[in-house]
CSV table of C-alpha atoms and ligand atoms in Angstrom, one decimal:
chain,number,residue,atom,x,y,z
A,1,MET,CA,-1.9,-2.1,-18.9
A,2,ARG,CA,-1.3,-1.2,-15.4
A,3,LYS,CA,-3.6,0.8,-13.3
A,4,ASN,CA,-2.8,4.5,-11.5
A,5,ILE,CA,-4.0,3.6,-7.8
A,6,VAL,CA,-4.0,6.2,-4.9
A,7,ALA,CA,-4.6,4.5,-1.2
A,8,GLY,CA,-5.2,6.2,2.0
A,9,ASN,CA,-4.1,4.7,5.1
A,10,TRP,CA,-6.0,5.8,8.1
A,11,LYS,CA,-3.8,3.9,10.5
A,12,MET,CA,-5.0,3.6,14.2
A,13,ASN,CA,-6.7,7.0,13.6
A,14,ASN,CA,-10.8,8.0,13.7
A,15,ASP,CA,-13.1,6.3,15.8
A,16,LEU,CA,-16.6,5.2,14.5
A,17,THR,CA,-17.9,8.9,14.7
A,18,GLN,CA,-14.9,10.6,13.0
A,19,THR,CA,-14.8,7.5,10.3
A,20,GLN,CA,-18.7,8.3,9.6
A,21,ALA,CA,-17.5,12.1,9.1
A,22,LEU,CA,-14.6,11.5,7.1
A,23,ILE,CA,-16.8,9.2,4.7
A,24,THR,CA,-19.5,11.8,4.3
A,25,ALA,CA,-17.0,14.2,3.3
A,26,LEU,CA,-15.1,11.6,0.8
A,27,LYS,CA,-18.8,11.2,-0.8
A,28,GLN,CA,-18.9,14.8,-1.6
A,29,GLN,CA,-15.9,15.1,-3.4
A,30,THR,CA,-16.0,15.0,-7.0
A,31,THR,CA,-12.9,13.4,-9.3
A,32,SER,CA,-12.3,13.0,-13.0
A,33,SER,CA,-9.3,11.1,-12.0
A,34,ASN,CA,-8.4,7.7,-13.9
A,35,ALA,CA,-7.1,6.5,-10.9
A,36,GLU,CA,-8.6,3.6,-8.3
A,37,VAL,CA,-9.1,5.1,-5.0
A,38,MET,CA,-8.8,2.8,-1.8
A,39,VAL,CA,-9.1,3.9,1.5
A,40,ALA,CA,-7.9,1.4,4.9
A,41,PRO,CA,-9.8,2.1,8.1
A,42,THR,CA,-9.1,0.7,11.1
A,43,PHE,CA,-10.6,-3.2,11.6
A,44,THR,CA,-13.4,-2.2,14.0
A,45,ASN,CA,-14.5,0.3,11.3
A,46,LEU,CA,-14.3,-1.8,8.1
A,47,LEU,CA,-17.6,-3.1,8.2
A,48,GLU,CA,-19.1,0.4,8.6
A,49,ALA,CA,-17.1,1.9,5.7
A,50,ASN,CA,-17.8,-0.5,3.3
A,51,LYS,CA,-21.5,0.0,3.5
A,52,ALA,CA,-21.3,3.7,3.8
A,53,LEU,CA,-19.2,3.5,0.2
A,54,LYS,CA,-20.8,0.6,-1.2
A,55,ASP,CA,-22.0,2.8,-4.0
A,56,SER,CA,-19.1,5.0,-4.6
A,57,ASN,CA,-15.8,4.4,-6.3
A,58,ILE,CA,-13.9,4.4,-3.3
A,59,GLU,CA,-12.6,0.4,-2.3
A,60,VAL,CA,-12.4,0.0,1.6
A,61,ILE,CA,-9.6,-2.3,2.4
A,62,ALA,CA,-7.5,-3.6,5.4
A,63,GLN,CA,-4.1,-2.4,7.2
A,64,ASN,CA,-3.3,-5.8,8.0
A,65,MET,CA,-4.3,-9.5,8.3
A,66,HIS,CA,-2.8,-12.8,10.0
A,67,PHE,CA,-1.6,-15.6,7.5
A,68,ALA,CA,-3.6,-18.3,9.6
A,69,GLU,CA,-7.1,-19.3,8.6
A,70,ASN,CA,-8.5,-18.8,12.0
A,71,GLY,CA,-7.1,-20.4,15.3
A,72,ALA,CA,-6.0,-19.5,18.8
A,73,TYR,CA,-4.0,-15.9,17.5
A,74,THR,CA,-5.5,-13.9,20.2
A,75,GLY,CA,-6.2,-10.1,18.8
A,76,GLU,CA,-5.8,-11.4,14.8
A,77,ILE,CA,-8.0,-11.1,12.0
A,78,SER,CA,-7.5,-13.5,9.2
A,79,ALA,CA,-8.3,-13.2,5.1
A,80,SER,CA,-11.6,-15.0,5.3
A,81,MET,CA,-13.1,-12.9,8.1
A,82,LEU,CA,-12.0,-9.7,5.5
A,83,LYS,CA,-13.7,-11.4,2.7
A,84,SER,CA,-16.8,-12.1,4.6
A,85,ILE,CA,-17.7,-8.7,5.0
A,86,GLY,CA,-16.6,-7.6,1.6
A,87,ILE,CA,-13.0,-6.5,1.9
A,88,ASN,CA,-11.1,-7.7,-0.9
A,89,THR,CA,-7.6,-6.0,-0.7
A,90,VAL,CA,-5.3,-5.8,2.0
A,91,ILE,CA,-1.9,-3.6,2.9
A,92,LEU,CA,1.1,-6.0,4.0
A,93,GLY,CA,4.3,-5.4,5.4
A,94,HIS,CA,3.9,-1.6,6.3
A,95,SER,CA,7.1,-0.4,7.7
A,96,GLU,CA,5.3,0.3,11.1
A,97,ARG,CA,4.1,-3.3,11.0
A,98,ARG,CA,7.8,-4.4,10.6
A,99,GLU,CA,9.1,-2.0,13.2
A,100,TYR,CA,6.6,-2.2,15.8
A,101,PHE,CA,5.3,-5.5,15.5
A,102,ASN,CA,8.3,-7.5,14.4
A,103,GLU,CA,7.0,-8.8,10.6
A,104,THR,CA,9.7,-10.3,9.0
A,105,ASP,CA,10.0,-11.1,5.6
A,106,GLU,CA,9.2,-14.7,6.2
A,107,ALA,CA,5.9,-14.0,7.8
A,108,LEU,CA,5.1,-11.6,4.9
A,109,ALA,CA,5.5,-14.3,2.7
A,110,LYS,CA,3.2,-16.5,4.3
A,111,LYS,CA,0.6,-13.4,4.6
A,112,THR,CA,0.7,-12.8,1.1
A,113,ASP,CA,0.3,-16.8,0.4
A,114,ALA,CA,-2.9,-16.5,2.7
A,115,ALA,CA,-4.2,-13.3,1.1
A,116,LEU,CA,-3.8,-14.5,-2.6
A,117,ALA,CA,-5.4,-17.8,-1.6
A,118,LYS,CA,-8.6,-16.2,-0.9
A,119,GLY,CA,-8.4,-14.2,-4.0
A,120,MET,CA,-7.4,-11.0,-2.3
A,121,ARG,CA,-5.4,-8.1,-3.8
A,122,VAL,CA,-2.4,-7.3,-1.7
A,123,ILE,CA,-0.5,-3.9,-1.5
A,124,PHE,CA,3.1,-4.9,-0.4
A,125,CYS,CA,5.3,-2.4,1.1
A,126,PHE,CA,8.7,-2.4,1.4
A,127,GLY,CA,11.8,0.6,1.9
A,128,GLU,CA,14.7,1.3,3.2
A,129,GLU,CA,15.6,3.2,6.6
A,130,LEU,CA,17.7,6.3,6.6
A,131,ALA,CA,20.9,4.7,7.5
A,132,ASP,CA,20.5,2.3,4.3
A,133,ARG,CA,20.2,5.1,2.1
A,134,LYS,CA,23.0,7.0,3.7
A,135,SER,CA,25.2,4.1,3.5
A,136,GLY,CA,24.0,3.6,-0.3
A,137,ASN,CA,22.4,0.1,0.4
A,138,GLU,CA,18.7,1.1,-0.3
A,139,GLU,CA,18.6,-1.3,-3.3
A,140,THR,CA,20.0,-4.2,-1.8
A,141,ILE,CA,17.6,-3.7,1.4
A,142,VAL,CA,14.6,-2.9,-1.0
A,143,GLY,CA,15.4,-6.0,-3.5
A,144,ASP,CA,16.0,-8.5,-0.7
A,145,GLN,CA,12.6,-7.4,1.0
A,146,ILE,CA,10.8,-8.1,-2.2
A,147,LYS,CA,12.7,-11.1,-3.0
A,148,ASN,CA,12.3,-12.7,0.2
A,149,ALA,CA,8.6,-12.0,0.7
A,150,LEU,CA,7.5,-12.7,-3.0
A,151,PHE,CA,9.8,-14.5,-5.2
A,152,HIS,CA,8.5,-17.8,-4.2
A,153,LEU,CA,5.1,-16.9,-6.2
A,154,GLU,CA,4.4,-17.6,-9.6
A,155,GLY,CA,4.4,-15.0,-12.4
A,156,ALA,CA,0.4,-14.7,-12.7
A,157,ALA,CA,0.2,-13.9,-8.9
A,158,PHE,CA,1.7,-10.5,-9.5
A,159,GLN,CA,-1.7,-9.7,-11.2
A,160,ASN,CA,-3.1,-9.3,-7.7
A,161,ILE,CA,-0.2,-7.9,-6.6
A,162,VAL,CA,0.5,-3.9,-6.1
A,163,LEU,CA,3.8,-2.8,-4.6
A,164,ALA,CA,4.4,0.3,-2.5
A,165,TYR,CA,7.8,1.8,-2.0
A,166,GLU,CA,7.8,3.7,1.1
A,167,PRO,CA,11.2,4.7,2.3
A,168,VAL,CA,11.1,4.8,6.1
A,169,TRP,CA,12.9,8.1,6.4
A,170,ALA,CA,10.0,9.7,4.4
A,171,ILE,CA,6.8,8.3,6.4
A,172,GLY,CA,5.2,11.0,8.5
A,173,THR,CA,8.2,12.9,8.9
A,174,GLY,CA,7.2,15.4,6.1
A,175,GLU,CA,10.3,14.7,4.0
A,176,THR,CA,9.5,13.1,0.7
A,177,ALA,CA,12.0,11.1,-1.5
A,178,SER,CA,12.4,13.7,-4.5
A,179,PRO,CA,10.5,12.5,-7.6
A,180,GLU,CA,14.0,11.4,-9.3
A,181,GLN,CA,14.8,9.2,-6.2
A,182,ALA,CA,11.1,7.5,-6.4
A,183,GLN,CA,11.6,6.9,-9.8
A,184,ASP,CA,15.3,5.7,-9.4
A,185,MET,CA,13.9,3.3,-7.2
A,186,HIS,CA,10.7,2.3,-8.3
A,187,ALA,CA,12.9,1.5,-12.0
A,188,PHE,CA,14.8,-0.7,-10.1
A,189,VAL,CA,12.0,-2.7,-8.6
A,190,ARG,CA,10.3,-2.8,-12.3
A,191,LYS,CA,13.7,-4.2,-13.4
A,192,THR,CA,14.2,-6.6,-10.5
A,193,LEU,CA,10.9,-8.0,-11.3
A,194,ALA,CA,11.4,-8.2,-15.1
A,195,ASP,CA,14.6,-10.2,-14.3
A,196,LYS,CA,12.8,-13.0,-12.6
A,197,TYR,CA,9.4,-12.9,-14.3
A,198,GLY,CA,9.8,-10.9,-17.7
A,199,ASN,CA,8.7,-7.7,-19.2
A,200,ASP,CA,4.9,-8.6,-18.9
A,201,VAL,CA,4.8,-9.4,-15.5
A,202,ALA,CA,7.1,-6.5,-14.5
A,203,ASP,CA,5.1,-3.9,-16.7
A,204,GLY,CA,1.9,-5.1,-15.4
A,205,VAL,CA,2.8,-4.6,-11.7
A,206,SER,CA,1.5,-1.1,-10.3
A,207,ILE,CA,4.2,0.5,-8.0
A,208,LEU,CA,2.9,3.1,-5.7
A,209,TYR,CA,5.0,5.4,-3.7
A,210,GLY,CA,4.6,6.4,-0.1
A,211,GLY,CA,6.1,8.8,2.4
A,212,SER,CA,4.7,12.4,2.6
A,213,VAL,CA,2.7,13.0,-0.3
A,214,LYS,CA,0.7,15.9,0.0
A,215,PRO,CA,-1.7,17.7,-2.7
A,216,ALA,CA,1.6,20.2,-3.2
A,217,ASN,CA,4.0,17.2,-4.4
A,218,ALA,CA,1.7,14.8,-5.7
A,219,GLU,CA,1.8,15.8,-9.4
A,220,GLU,CA,5.2,15.7,-9.6
A,221,ILE,CA,5.9,12.6,-8.3
A,222,PHE,CA,3.0,11.0,-10.0
A,223,SER,CA,4.4,12.1,-13.3
A,224,LYS,CA,7.3,9.6,-13.2
A,225,PRO,CA,6.8,6.9,-15.4
A,226,ASP,CA,7.4,4.4,-12.9
A,227,VAL,CA,5.3,5.5,-10.5
A,228,ASP,CA,1.7,4.6,-10.4
A,229,GLY,CA,0.4,6.2,-7.6
A,230,GLY,CA,0.4,6.6,-4.0
A,231,LEU,CA,0.1,5.1,-0.6
A,232,ILE,CA,-0.9,8.3,1.8
A,233,GLY,CA,-1.0,8.2,5.6
A,234,GLY,CA,-1.3,11.7,7.0
A,235,ALA,CA,-2.9,13.8,3.8
A,236,ALA,CA,-5.6,10.8,3.2
A,237,LEU,CA,-7.4,11.9,6.6
A,238,ASN,CA,-8.6,15.0,5.2
A,239,ALA,CA,-11.1,14.8,2.3
A,240,ASP,CA,-10.0,17.7,0.6
A,241,ASP,CA,-6.3,17.2,0.5
A,242,PHE,CA,-7.0,13.4,-0.2
A,243,PHE,CA,-9.0,14.0,-3.2
A,244,ALA,CA,-6.3,16.9,-4.1
A,245,ILE,CA,-3.8,13.9,-4.6
A,246,VAL,CA,-6.3,11.7,-6.5
A,247,ASN,CA,-6.7,14.6,-9.0
A,248,ALA,CA,-3.0,14.7,-9.5
A,249,PHE,CA,-4.0,12.1,-11.6
B,1,PEP,C1,2.5,5.6,5.3
B,1,PEP,O1,2.0,5.4,6.3
B,1,PEP,O2,2.0,4.6,4.4
B,1,PEP,C2,2.4,7.1,4.8
B,1,PEP,C3,2.8,7.2,3.5
B,1,PEP,O3,2.4,8.1,5.5
B,1,PEP,P1,2.6,9.7,5.2
B,1,PEP,O4,2.2,9.9,4.1
B,1,PEP,O5,2.0,10.4,6.3
B,1,PEP,O6,4.2,10.0,5.1
C-alpha cells in the first residue's frame, strides 16, 4: 500500500535561530495523522535540524543535491555528504531548480540515479507552466518530464521514488489546482507509470500534490483517490498551518 506523505519545503528561508524556533514549534504539535511527515531545511541547517528532530517522527530531508560523487563542483553537495549527516531523502526537480538553475531532464535523470545508488529516497517534482495548461498541453509536458528523467529506471527503483505534481502556476501564487485538476493529472501520471511498468508499480507510488496547499483546502485535495499527500511551501513555514495540513489525513 502506498504511503500518505506531507513534506514541507522551507526553500531558502530561516537562518539557524529561526530554524531552531520552527523545530521547537513543530515538536509541540500533536497528530494522529497516518501521513509520513518530512521537512526540508536549507543545507546549512540540515545537521542541526536532524539532531533536533531525531526522536520525533518528522524526517529531515534535503532540497537538492548534485549528481557527482565529489570533485570540482563549487557550491554543490553530493548524495554521500547528505547520507553522512543522516539525510536519506532528497527533493529533485523542483520547478524553481528547473527555472532558476536550468536543471534539465537529463541532469535530473543523473541526480536521481546518484541518489538511488546511495540508497536515498527521491521526491521527484514535475509540473506544467500556465501557458502549457492554457494550450491544453499539460499532460504532454508532464508525461515527457517523467519519461525523460525516470523511465530508464527498473520498476523496482520506484519503491524509492515519490512523485510530486506541482503545476508551476500554482506554486506560491495562492492559486491552487482544483481538487479535480489535481486528481485528473495524478490519474494520468499513474496510468503513464502503469503503461510502462504495470499496475503493481504504479499503484505503489505515492503521488503528492504541491501548489498553494493550505489548511483550508488540504482536506478536499487529499480526499482524491490518486492524491497521496502534499509538498508544501509557504504554509510549511508555520507550525500550526503545517500540522493542520498534516492532520487533514
Ligand atoms: C512548493 O514550492 O513546492 C510549493 C508547493 O509552494 P507553495 O505551497 O508555497 O505554493
